[in-house]
PDB file as gemmi writes it, atoms N, CA and C in Angstrom:
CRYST1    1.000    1.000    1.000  90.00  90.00  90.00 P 1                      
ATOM      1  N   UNK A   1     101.123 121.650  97.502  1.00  0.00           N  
ATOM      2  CA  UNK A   1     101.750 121.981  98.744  1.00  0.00           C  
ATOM      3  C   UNK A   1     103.111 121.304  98.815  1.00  0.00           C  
ATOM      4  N   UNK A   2     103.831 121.605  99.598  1.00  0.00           N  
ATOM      5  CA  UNK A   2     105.240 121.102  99.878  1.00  0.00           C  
ATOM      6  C   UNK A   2     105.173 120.441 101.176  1.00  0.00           C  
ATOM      7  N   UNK A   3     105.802 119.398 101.209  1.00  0.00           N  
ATOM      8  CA  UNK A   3     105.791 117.927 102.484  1.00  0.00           C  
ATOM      9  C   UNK A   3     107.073 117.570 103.164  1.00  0.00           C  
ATOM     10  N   UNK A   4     107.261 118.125 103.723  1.00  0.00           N  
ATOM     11  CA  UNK A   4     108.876 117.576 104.597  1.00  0.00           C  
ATOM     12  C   UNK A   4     108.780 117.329 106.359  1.00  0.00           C  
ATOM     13  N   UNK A   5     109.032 115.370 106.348  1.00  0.00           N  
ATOM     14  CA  UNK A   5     108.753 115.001 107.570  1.00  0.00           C  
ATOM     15  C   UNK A   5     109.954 113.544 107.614  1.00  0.00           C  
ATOM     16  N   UNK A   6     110.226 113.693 108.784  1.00  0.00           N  
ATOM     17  CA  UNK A   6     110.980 113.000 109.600  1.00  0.00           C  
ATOM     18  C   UNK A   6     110.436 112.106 110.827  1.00  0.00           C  
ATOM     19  N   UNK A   7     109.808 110.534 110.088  1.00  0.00           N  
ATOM     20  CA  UNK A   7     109.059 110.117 111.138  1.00  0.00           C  
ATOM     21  C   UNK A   7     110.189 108.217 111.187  1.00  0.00           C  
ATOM     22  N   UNK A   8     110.523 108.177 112.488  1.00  0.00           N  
ATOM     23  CA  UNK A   8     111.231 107.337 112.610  1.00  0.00           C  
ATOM     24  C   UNK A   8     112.048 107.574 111.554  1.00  0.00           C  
ATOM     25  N   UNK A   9     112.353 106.052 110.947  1.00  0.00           N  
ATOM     26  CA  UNK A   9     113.338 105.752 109.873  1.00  0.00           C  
ATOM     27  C   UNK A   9     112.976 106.525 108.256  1.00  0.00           C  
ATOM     28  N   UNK A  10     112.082 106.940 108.216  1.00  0.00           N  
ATOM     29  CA  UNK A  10     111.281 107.642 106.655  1.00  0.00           C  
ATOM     30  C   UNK A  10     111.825 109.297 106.994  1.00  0.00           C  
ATOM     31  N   UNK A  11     112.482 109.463 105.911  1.00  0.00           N  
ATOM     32  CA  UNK A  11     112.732 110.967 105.873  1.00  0.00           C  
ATOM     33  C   UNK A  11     112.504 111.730 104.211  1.00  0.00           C  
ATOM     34  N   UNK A  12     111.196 112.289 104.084  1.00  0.00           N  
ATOM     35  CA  UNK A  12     110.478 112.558 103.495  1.00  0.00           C  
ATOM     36  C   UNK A  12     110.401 113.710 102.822  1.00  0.00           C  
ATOM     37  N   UNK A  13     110.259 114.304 101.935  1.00  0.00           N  
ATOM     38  CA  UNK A  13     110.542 115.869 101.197  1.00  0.00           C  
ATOM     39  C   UNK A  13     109.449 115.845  99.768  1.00  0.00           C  
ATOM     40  N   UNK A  14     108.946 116.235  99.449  1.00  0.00           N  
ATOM     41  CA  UNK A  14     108.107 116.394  98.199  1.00  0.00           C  
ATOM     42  C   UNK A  14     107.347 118.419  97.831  1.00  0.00           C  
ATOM     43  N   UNK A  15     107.509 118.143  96.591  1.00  0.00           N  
ATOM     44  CA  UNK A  15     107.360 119.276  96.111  1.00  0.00           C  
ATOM     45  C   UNK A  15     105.663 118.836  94.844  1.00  0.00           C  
ATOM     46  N   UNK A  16     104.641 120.295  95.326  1.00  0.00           N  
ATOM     47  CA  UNK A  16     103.588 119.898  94.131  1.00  0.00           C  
ATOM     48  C   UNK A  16     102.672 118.900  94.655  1.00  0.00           C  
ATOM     49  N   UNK A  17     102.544 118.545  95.994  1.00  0.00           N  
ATOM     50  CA  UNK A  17     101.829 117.429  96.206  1.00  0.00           C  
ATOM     51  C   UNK A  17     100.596 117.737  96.795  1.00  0.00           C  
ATOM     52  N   UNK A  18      99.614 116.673  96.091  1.00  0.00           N  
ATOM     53  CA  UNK A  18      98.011 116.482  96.690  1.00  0.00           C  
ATOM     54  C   UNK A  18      97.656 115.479  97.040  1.00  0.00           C  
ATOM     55  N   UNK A  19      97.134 115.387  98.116  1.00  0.00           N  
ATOM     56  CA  UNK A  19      97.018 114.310  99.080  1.00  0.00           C  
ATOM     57  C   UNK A  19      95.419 114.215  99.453  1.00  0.00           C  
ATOM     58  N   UNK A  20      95.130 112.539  99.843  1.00  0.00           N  
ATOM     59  CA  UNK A  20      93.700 112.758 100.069  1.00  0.00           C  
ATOM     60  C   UNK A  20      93.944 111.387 101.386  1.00  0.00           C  
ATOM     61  N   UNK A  21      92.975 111.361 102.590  1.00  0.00           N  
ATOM     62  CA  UNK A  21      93.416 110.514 103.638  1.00  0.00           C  
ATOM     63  C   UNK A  21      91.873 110.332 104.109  1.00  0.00           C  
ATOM     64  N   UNK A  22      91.107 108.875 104.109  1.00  0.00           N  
ATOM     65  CA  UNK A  22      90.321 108.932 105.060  1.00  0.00           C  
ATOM     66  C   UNK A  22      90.120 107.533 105.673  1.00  0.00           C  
ATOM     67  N   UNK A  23      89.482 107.773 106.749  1.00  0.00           N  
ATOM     68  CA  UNK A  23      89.075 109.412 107.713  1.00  0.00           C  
ATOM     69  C   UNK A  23      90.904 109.434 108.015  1.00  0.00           C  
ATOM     70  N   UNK A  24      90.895 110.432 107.953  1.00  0.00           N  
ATOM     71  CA  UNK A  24      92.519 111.099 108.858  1.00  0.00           C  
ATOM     72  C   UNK A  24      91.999 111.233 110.267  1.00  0.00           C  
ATOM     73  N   UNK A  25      92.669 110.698 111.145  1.00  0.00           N  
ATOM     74  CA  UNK A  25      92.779 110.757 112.813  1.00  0.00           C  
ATOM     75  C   UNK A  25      94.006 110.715 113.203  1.00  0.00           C  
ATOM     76  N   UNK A  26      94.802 111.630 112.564  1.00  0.00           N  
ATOM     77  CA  UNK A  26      96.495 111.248 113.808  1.00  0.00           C  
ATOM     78  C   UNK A  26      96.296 111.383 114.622  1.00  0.00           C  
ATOM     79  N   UNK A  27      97.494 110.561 115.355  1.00  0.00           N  
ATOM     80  CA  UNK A  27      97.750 110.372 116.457  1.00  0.00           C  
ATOM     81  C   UNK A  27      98.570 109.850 116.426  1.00  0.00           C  
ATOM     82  N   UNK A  28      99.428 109.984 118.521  1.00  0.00           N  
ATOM     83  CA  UNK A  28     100.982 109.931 117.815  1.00  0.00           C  
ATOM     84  C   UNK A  28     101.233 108.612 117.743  1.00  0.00           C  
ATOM     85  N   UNK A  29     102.378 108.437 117.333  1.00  0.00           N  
ATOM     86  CA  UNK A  29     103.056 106.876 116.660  1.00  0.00           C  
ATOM     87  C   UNK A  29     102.050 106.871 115.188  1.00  0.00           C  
ATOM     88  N   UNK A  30     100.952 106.958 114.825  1.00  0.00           N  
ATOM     89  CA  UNK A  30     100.402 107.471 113.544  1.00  0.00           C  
ATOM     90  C   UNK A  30      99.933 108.630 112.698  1.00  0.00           C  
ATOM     91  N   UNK A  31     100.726 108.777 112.021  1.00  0.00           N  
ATOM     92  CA  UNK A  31     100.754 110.507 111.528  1.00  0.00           C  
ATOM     93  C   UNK A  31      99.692 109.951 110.453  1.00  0.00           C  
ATOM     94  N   UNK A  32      98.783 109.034 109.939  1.00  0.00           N  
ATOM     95  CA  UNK A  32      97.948 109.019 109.349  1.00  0.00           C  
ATOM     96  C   UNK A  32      96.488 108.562 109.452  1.00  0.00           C  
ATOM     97  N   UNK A  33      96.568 108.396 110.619  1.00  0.00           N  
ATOM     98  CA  UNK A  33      95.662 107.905 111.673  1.00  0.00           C  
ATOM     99  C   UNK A  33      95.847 105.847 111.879  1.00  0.00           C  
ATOM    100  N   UNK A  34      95.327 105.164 113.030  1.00  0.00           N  
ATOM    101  CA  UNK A  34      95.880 104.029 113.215  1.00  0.00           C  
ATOM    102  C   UNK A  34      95.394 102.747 111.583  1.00  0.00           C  
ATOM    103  N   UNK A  35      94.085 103.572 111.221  1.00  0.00           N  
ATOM    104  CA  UNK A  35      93.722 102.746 110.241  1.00  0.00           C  
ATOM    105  C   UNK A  35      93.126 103.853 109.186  1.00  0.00           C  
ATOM    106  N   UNK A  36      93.153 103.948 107.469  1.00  0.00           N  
ATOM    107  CA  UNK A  36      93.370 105.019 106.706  1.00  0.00           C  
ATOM    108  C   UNK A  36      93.367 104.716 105.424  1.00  0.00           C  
ATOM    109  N   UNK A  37      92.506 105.243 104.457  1.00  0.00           N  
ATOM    110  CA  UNK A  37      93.287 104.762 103.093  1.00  0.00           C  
ATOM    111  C   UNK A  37      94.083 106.201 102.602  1.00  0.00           C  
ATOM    112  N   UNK A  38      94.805 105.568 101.782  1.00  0.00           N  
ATOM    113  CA  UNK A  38      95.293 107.001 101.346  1.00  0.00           C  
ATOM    114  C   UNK A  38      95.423 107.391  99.464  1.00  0.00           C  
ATOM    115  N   UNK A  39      96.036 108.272  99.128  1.00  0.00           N  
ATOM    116  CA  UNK A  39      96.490 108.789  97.750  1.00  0.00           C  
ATOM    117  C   UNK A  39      96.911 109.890  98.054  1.00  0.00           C  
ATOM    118  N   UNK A  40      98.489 109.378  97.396  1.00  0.00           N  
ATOM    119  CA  UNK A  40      98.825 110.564  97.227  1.00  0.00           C  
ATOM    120  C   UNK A  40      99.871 110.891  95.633  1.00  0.00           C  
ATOM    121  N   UNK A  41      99.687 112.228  95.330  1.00  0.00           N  
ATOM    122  CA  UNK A  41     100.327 112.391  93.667  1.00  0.00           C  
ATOM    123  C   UNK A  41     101.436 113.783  94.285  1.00  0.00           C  
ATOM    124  N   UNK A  42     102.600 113.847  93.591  1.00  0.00           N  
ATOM    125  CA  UNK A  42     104.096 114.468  93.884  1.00  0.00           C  
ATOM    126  C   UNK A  42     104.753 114.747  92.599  1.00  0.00           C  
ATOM    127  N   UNK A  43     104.748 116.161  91.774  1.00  0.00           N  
ATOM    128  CA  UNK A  43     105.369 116.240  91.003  1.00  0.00           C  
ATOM    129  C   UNK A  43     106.951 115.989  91.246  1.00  0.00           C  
ATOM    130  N   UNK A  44     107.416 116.153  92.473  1.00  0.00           N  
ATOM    131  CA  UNK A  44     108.760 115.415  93.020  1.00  0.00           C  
ATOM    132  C   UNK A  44     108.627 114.527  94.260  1.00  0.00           C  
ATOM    133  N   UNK A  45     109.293 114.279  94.549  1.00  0.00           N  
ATOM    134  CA  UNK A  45     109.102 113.263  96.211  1.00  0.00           C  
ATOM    135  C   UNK A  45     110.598 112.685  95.919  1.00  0.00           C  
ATOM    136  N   UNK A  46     111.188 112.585  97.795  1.00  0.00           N  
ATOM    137  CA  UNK A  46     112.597 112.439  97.852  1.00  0.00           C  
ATOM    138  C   UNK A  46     112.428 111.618  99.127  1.00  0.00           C  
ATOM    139  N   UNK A  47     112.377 110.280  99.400  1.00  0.00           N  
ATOM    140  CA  UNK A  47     111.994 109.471  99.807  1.00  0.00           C  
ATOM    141  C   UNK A  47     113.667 108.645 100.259  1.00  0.00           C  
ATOM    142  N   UNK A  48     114.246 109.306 101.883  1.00  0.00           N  
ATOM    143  CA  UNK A  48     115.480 108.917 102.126  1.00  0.00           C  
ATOM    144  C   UNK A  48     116.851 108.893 101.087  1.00  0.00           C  
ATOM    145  N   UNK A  49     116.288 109.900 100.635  1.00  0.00           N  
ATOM    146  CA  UNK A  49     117.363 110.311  99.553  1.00  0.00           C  
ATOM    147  C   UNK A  49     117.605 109.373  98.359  1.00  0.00           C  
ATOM    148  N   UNK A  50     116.070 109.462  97.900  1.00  0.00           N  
ATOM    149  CA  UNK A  50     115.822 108.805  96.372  1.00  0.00           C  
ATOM    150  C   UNK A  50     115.063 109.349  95.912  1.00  0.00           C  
ATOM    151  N   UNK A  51     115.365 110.299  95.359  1.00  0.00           N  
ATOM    152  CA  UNK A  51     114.307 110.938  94.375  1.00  0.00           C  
ATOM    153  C   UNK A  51     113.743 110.960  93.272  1.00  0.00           C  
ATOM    154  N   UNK A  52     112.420 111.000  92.741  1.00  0.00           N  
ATOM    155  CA  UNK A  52     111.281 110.446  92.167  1.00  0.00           C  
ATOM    156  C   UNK A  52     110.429 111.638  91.770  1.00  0.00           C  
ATOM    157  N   UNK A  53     109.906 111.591  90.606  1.00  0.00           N  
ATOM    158  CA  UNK A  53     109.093 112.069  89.938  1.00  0.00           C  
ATOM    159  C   UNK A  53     107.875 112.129  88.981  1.00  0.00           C  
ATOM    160  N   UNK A  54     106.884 112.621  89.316  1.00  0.00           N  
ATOM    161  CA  UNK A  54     105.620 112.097  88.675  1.00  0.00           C  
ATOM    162  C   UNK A  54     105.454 111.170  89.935  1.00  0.00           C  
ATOM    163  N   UNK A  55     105.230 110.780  91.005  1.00  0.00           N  
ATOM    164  CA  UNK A  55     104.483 110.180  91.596  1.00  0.00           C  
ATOM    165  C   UNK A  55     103.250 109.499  92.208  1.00  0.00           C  
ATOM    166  N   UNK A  56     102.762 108.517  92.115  1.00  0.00           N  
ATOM    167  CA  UNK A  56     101.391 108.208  92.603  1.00  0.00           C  
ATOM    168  C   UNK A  56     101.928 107.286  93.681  1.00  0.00           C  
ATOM    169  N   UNK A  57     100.843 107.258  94.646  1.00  0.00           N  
ATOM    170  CA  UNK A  57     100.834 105.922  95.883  1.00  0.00           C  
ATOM    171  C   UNK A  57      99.496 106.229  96.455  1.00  0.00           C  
ATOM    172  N   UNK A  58      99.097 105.003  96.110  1.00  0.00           N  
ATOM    173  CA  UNK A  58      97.684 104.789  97.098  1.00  0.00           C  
ATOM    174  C   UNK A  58      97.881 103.329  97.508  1.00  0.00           C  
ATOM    175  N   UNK A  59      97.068 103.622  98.698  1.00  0.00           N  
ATOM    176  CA  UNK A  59      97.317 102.311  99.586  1.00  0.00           C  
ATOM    177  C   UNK A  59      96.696 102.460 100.791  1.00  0.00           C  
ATOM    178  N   UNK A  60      96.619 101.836 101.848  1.00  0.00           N  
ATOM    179  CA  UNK A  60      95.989 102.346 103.156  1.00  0.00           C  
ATOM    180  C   UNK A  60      97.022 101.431 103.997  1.00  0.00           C  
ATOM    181  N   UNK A  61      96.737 102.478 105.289  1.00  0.00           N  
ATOM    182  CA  UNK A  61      97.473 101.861 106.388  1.00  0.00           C  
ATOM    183  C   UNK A  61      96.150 100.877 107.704  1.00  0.00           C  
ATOM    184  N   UNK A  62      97.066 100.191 108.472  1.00  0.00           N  
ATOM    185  CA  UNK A  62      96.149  99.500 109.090  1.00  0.00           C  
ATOM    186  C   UNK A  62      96.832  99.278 110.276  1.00  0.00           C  
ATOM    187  N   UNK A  63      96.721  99.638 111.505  1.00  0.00           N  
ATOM    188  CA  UNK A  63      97.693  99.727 112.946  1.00  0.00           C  
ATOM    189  C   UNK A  63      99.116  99.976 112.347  1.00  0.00           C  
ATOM    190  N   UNK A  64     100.021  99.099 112.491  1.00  0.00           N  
ATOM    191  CA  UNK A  64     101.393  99.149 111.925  1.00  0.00           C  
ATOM    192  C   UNK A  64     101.815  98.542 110.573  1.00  0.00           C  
ATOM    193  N   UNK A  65     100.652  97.910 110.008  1.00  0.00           N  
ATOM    194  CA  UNK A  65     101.092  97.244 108.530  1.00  0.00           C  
ATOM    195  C   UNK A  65     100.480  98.585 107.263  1.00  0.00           C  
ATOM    196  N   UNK A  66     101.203  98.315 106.455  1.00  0.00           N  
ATOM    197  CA  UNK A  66     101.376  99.484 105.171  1.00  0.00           C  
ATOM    198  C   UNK A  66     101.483  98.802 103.822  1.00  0.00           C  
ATOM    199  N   UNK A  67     100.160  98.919 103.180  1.00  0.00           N  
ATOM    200  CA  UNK A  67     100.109  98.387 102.025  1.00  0.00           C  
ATOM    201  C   UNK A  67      99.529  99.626 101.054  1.00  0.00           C  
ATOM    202  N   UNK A  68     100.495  99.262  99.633  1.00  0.00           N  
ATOM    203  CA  UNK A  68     100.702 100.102  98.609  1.00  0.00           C  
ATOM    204  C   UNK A  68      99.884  98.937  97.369  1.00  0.00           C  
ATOM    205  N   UNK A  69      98.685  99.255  96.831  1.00  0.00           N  
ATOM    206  CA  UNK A  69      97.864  99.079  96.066  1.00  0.00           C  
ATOM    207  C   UNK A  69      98.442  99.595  94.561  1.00  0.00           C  
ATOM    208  N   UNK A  70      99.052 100.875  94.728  1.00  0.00           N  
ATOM    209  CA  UNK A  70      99.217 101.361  93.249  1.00  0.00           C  
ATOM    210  C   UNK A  70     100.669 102.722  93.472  1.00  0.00           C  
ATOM    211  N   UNK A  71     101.742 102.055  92.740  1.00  0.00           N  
ATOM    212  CA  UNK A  71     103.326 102.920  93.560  1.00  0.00           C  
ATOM    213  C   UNK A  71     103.382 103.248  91.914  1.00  0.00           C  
ATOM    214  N   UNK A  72     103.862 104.664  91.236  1.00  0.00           N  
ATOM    215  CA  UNK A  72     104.439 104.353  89.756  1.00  0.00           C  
ATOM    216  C   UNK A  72     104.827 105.505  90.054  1.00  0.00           C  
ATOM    217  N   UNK A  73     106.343 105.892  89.817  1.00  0.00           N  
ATOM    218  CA  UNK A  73     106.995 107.168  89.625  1.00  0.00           C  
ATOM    219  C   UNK A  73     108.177 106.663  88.483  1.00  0.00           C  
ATOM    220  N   UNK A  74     108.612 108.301  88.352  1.00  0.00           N  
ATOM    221  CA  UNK A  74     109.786 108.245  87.686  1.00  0.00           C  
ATOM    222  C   UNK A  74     111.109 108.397  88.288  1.00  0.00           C  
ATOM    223  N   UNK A  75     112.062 107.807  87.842  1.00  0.00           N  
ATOM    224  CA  UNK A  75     113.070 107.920  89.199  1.00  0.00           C  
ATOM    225  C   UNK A  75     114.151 107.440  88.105  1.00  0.00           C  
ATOM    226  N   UNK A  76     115.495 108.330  87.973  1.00  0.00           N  
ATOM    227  CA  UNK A  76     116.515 107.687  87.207  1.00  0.00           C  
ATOM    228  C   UNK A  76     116.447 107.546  85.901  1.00  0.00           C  
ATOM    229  N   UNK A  77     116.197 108.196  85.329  1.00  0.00           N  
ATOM    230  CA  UNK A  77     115.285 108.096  83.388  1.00  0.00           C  
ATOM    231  C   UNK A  77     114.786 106.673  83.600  1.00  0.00           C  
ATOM    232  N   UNK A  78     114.034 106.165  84.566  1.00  0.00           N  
ATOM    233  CA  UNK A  78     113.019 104.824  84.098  1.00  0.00           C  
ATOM    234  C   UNK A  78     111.948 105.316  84.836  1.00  0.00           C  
ATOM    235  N   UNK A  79     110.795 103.896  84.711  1.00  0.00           N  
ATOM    236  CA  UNK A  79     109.840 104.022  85.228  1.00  0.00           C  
ATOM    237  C   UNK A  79     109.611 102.960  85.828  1.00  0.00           C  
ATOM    238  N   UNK A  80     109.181 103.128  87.463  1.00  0.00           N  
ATOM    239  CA  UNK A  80     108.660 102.278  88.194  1.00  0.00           C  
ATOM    240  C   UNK A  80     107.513 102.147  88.628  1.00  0.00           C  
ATOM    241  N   UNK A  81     106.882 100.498  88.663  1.00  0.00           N  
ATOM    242  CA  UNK A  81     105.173 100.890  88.918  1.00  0.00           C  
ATOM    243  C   UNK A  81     105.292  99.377  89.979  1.00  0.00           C  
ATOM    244  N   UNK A  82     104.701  99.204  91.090  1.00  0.00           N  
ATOM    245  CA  UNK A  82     104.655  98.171  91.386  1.00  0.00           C  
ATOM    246  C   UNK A  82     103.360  98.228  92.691  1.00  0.00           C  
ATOM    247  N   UNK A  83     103.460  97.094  93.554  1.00  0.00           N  
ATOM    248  CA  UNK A  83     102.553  96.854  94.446  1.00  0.00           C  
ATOM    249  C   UNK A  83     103.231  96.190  95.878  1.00  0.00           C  
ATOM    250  N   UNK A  84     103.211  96.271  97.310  1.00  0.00           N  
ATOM    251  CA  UNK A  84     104.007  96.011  98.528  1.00  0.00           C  
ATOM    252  C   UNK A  84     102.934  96.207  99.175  1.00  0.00           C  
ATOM    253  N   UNK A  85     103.426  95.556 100.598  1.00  0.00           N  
ATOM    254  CA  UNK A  85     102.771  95.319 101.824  1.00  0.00           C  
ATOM    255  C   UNK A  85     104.071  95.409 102.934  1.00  0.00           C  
ATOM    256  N   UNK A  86     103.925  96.002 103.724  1.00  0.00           N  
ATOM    257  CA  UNK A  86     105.089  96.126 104.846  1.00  0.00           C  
ATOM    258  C   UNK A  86     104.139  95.896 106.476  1.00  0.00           C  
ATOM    259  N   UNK A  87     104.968  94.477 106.805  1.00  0.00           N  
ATOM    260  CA  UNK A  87     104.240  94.073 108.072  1.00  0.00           C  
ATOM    261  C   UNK A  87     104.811  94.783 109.350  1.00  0.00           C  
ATOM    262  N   UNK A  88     103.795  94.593 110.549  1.00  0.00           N  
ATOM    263  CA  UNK A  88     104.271  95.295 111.439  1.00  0.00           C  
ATOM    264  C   UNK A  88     105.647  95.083 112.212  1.00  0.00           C  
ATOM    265  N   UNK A  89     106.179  93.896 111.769  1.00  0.00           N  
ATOM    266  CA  UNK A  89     107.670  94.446 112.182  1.00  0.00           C  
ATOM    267  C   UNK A  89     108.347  94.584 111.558  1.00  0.00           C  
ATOM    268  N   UNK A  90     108.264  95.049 110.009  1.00  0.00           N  
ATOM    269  CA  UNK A  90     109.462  96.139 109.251  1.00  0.00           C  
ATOM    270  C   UNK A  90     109.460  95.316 108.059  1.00  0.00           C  
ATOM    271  N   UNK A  91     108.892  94.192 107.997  1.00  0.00           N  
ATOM    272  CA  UNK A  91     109.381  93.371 106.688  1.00  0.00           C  
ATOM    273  C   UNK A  91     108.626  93.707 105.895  1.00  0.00           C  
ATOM    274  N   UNK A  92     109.138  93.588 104.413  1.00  0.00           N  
ATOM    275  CA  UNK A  92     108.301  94.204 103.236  1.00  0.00           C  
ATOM    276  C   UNK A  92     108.328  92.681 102.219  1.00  0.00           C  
ATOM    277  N   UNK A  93     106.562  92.767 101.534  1.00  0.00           N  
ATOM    278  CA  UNK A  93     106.688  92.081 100.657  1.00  0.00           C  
ATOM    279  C   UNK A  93     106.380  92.645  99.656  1.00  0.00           C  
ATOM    280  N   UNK A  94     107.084  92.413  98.293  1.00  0.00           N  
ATOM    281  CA  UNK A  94     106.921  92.826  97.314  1.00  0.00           C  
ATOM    282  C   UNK A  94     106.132  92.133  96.337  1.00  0.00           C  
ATOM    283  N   UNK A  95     104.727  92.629  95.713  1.00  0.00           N  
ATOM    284  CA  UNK A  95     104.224  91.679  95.013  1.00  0.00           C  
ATOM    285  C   UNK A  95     104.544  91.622  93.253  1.00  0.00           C  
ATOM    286  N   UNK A  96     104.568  93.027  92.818  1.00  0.00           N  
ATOM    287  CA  UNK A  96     104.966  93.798  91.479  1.00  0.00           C  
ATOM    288  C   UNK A  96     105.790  94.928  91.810  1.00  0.00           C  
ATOM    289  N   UNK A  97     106.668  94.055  90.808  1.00  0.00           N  
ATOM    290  CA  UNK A  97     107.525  95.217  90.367  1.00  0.00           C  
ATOM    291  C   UNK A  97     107.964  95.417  89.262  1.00  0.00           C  
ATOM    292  N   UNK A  98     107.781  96.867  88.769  1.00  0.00           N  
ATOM    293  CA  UNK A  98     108.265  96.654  87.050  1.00  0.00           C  
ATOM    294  C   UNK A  98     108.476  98.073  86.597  1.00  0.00           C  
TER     295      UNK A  98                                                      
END                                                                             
């Protein structure tokens, strides 16, 4: 399927993508429900105008904090694979990156 969303500051576009969410309950201020795990795979994804290919991200969300368990795309002839946590007021920690 094809994915194009504009939520707050994330402006989002992907082509080829399968997605899996549970339980999914949106609602608003959470387009993935307030608490969620997720996966998702993107033969493209354009992520605020960085675009990426071959994509994986799984991770789950939890009220307003967002943690990424498993990130690896291609982006720029390299490859990126790493692991983050983004707290509820915007700060991101990065644990792996490579």
């Amino acid at each position: 399927m094809a994915v194009s969303d504009q939520h707050d500051d994330w402006r989002l576009n992907g082509q080829n993508v399968n997605a899996g969410i549970s339980p999914w309950q949106s609602q608003v201020g959470y387009p993935l429900g307030p608490q969620a795990r997720f996966q998702l795979s993107a033969r493209s994804l354009t992520l605020n105008g960085v675009p990426a290919q071959n994509v994986l991200v799984q991770g789950e969300v939890n009220n307003q904090a967002l943690t990424l368990d498993n990130l690896s795309a291609d982006l720029y002839q390299g490859e990126l694979t790493g692991t983050a946590r983004r707290a509820p007021d915007g700060s991101w920690q990065v644990d792996t990156l490579g």
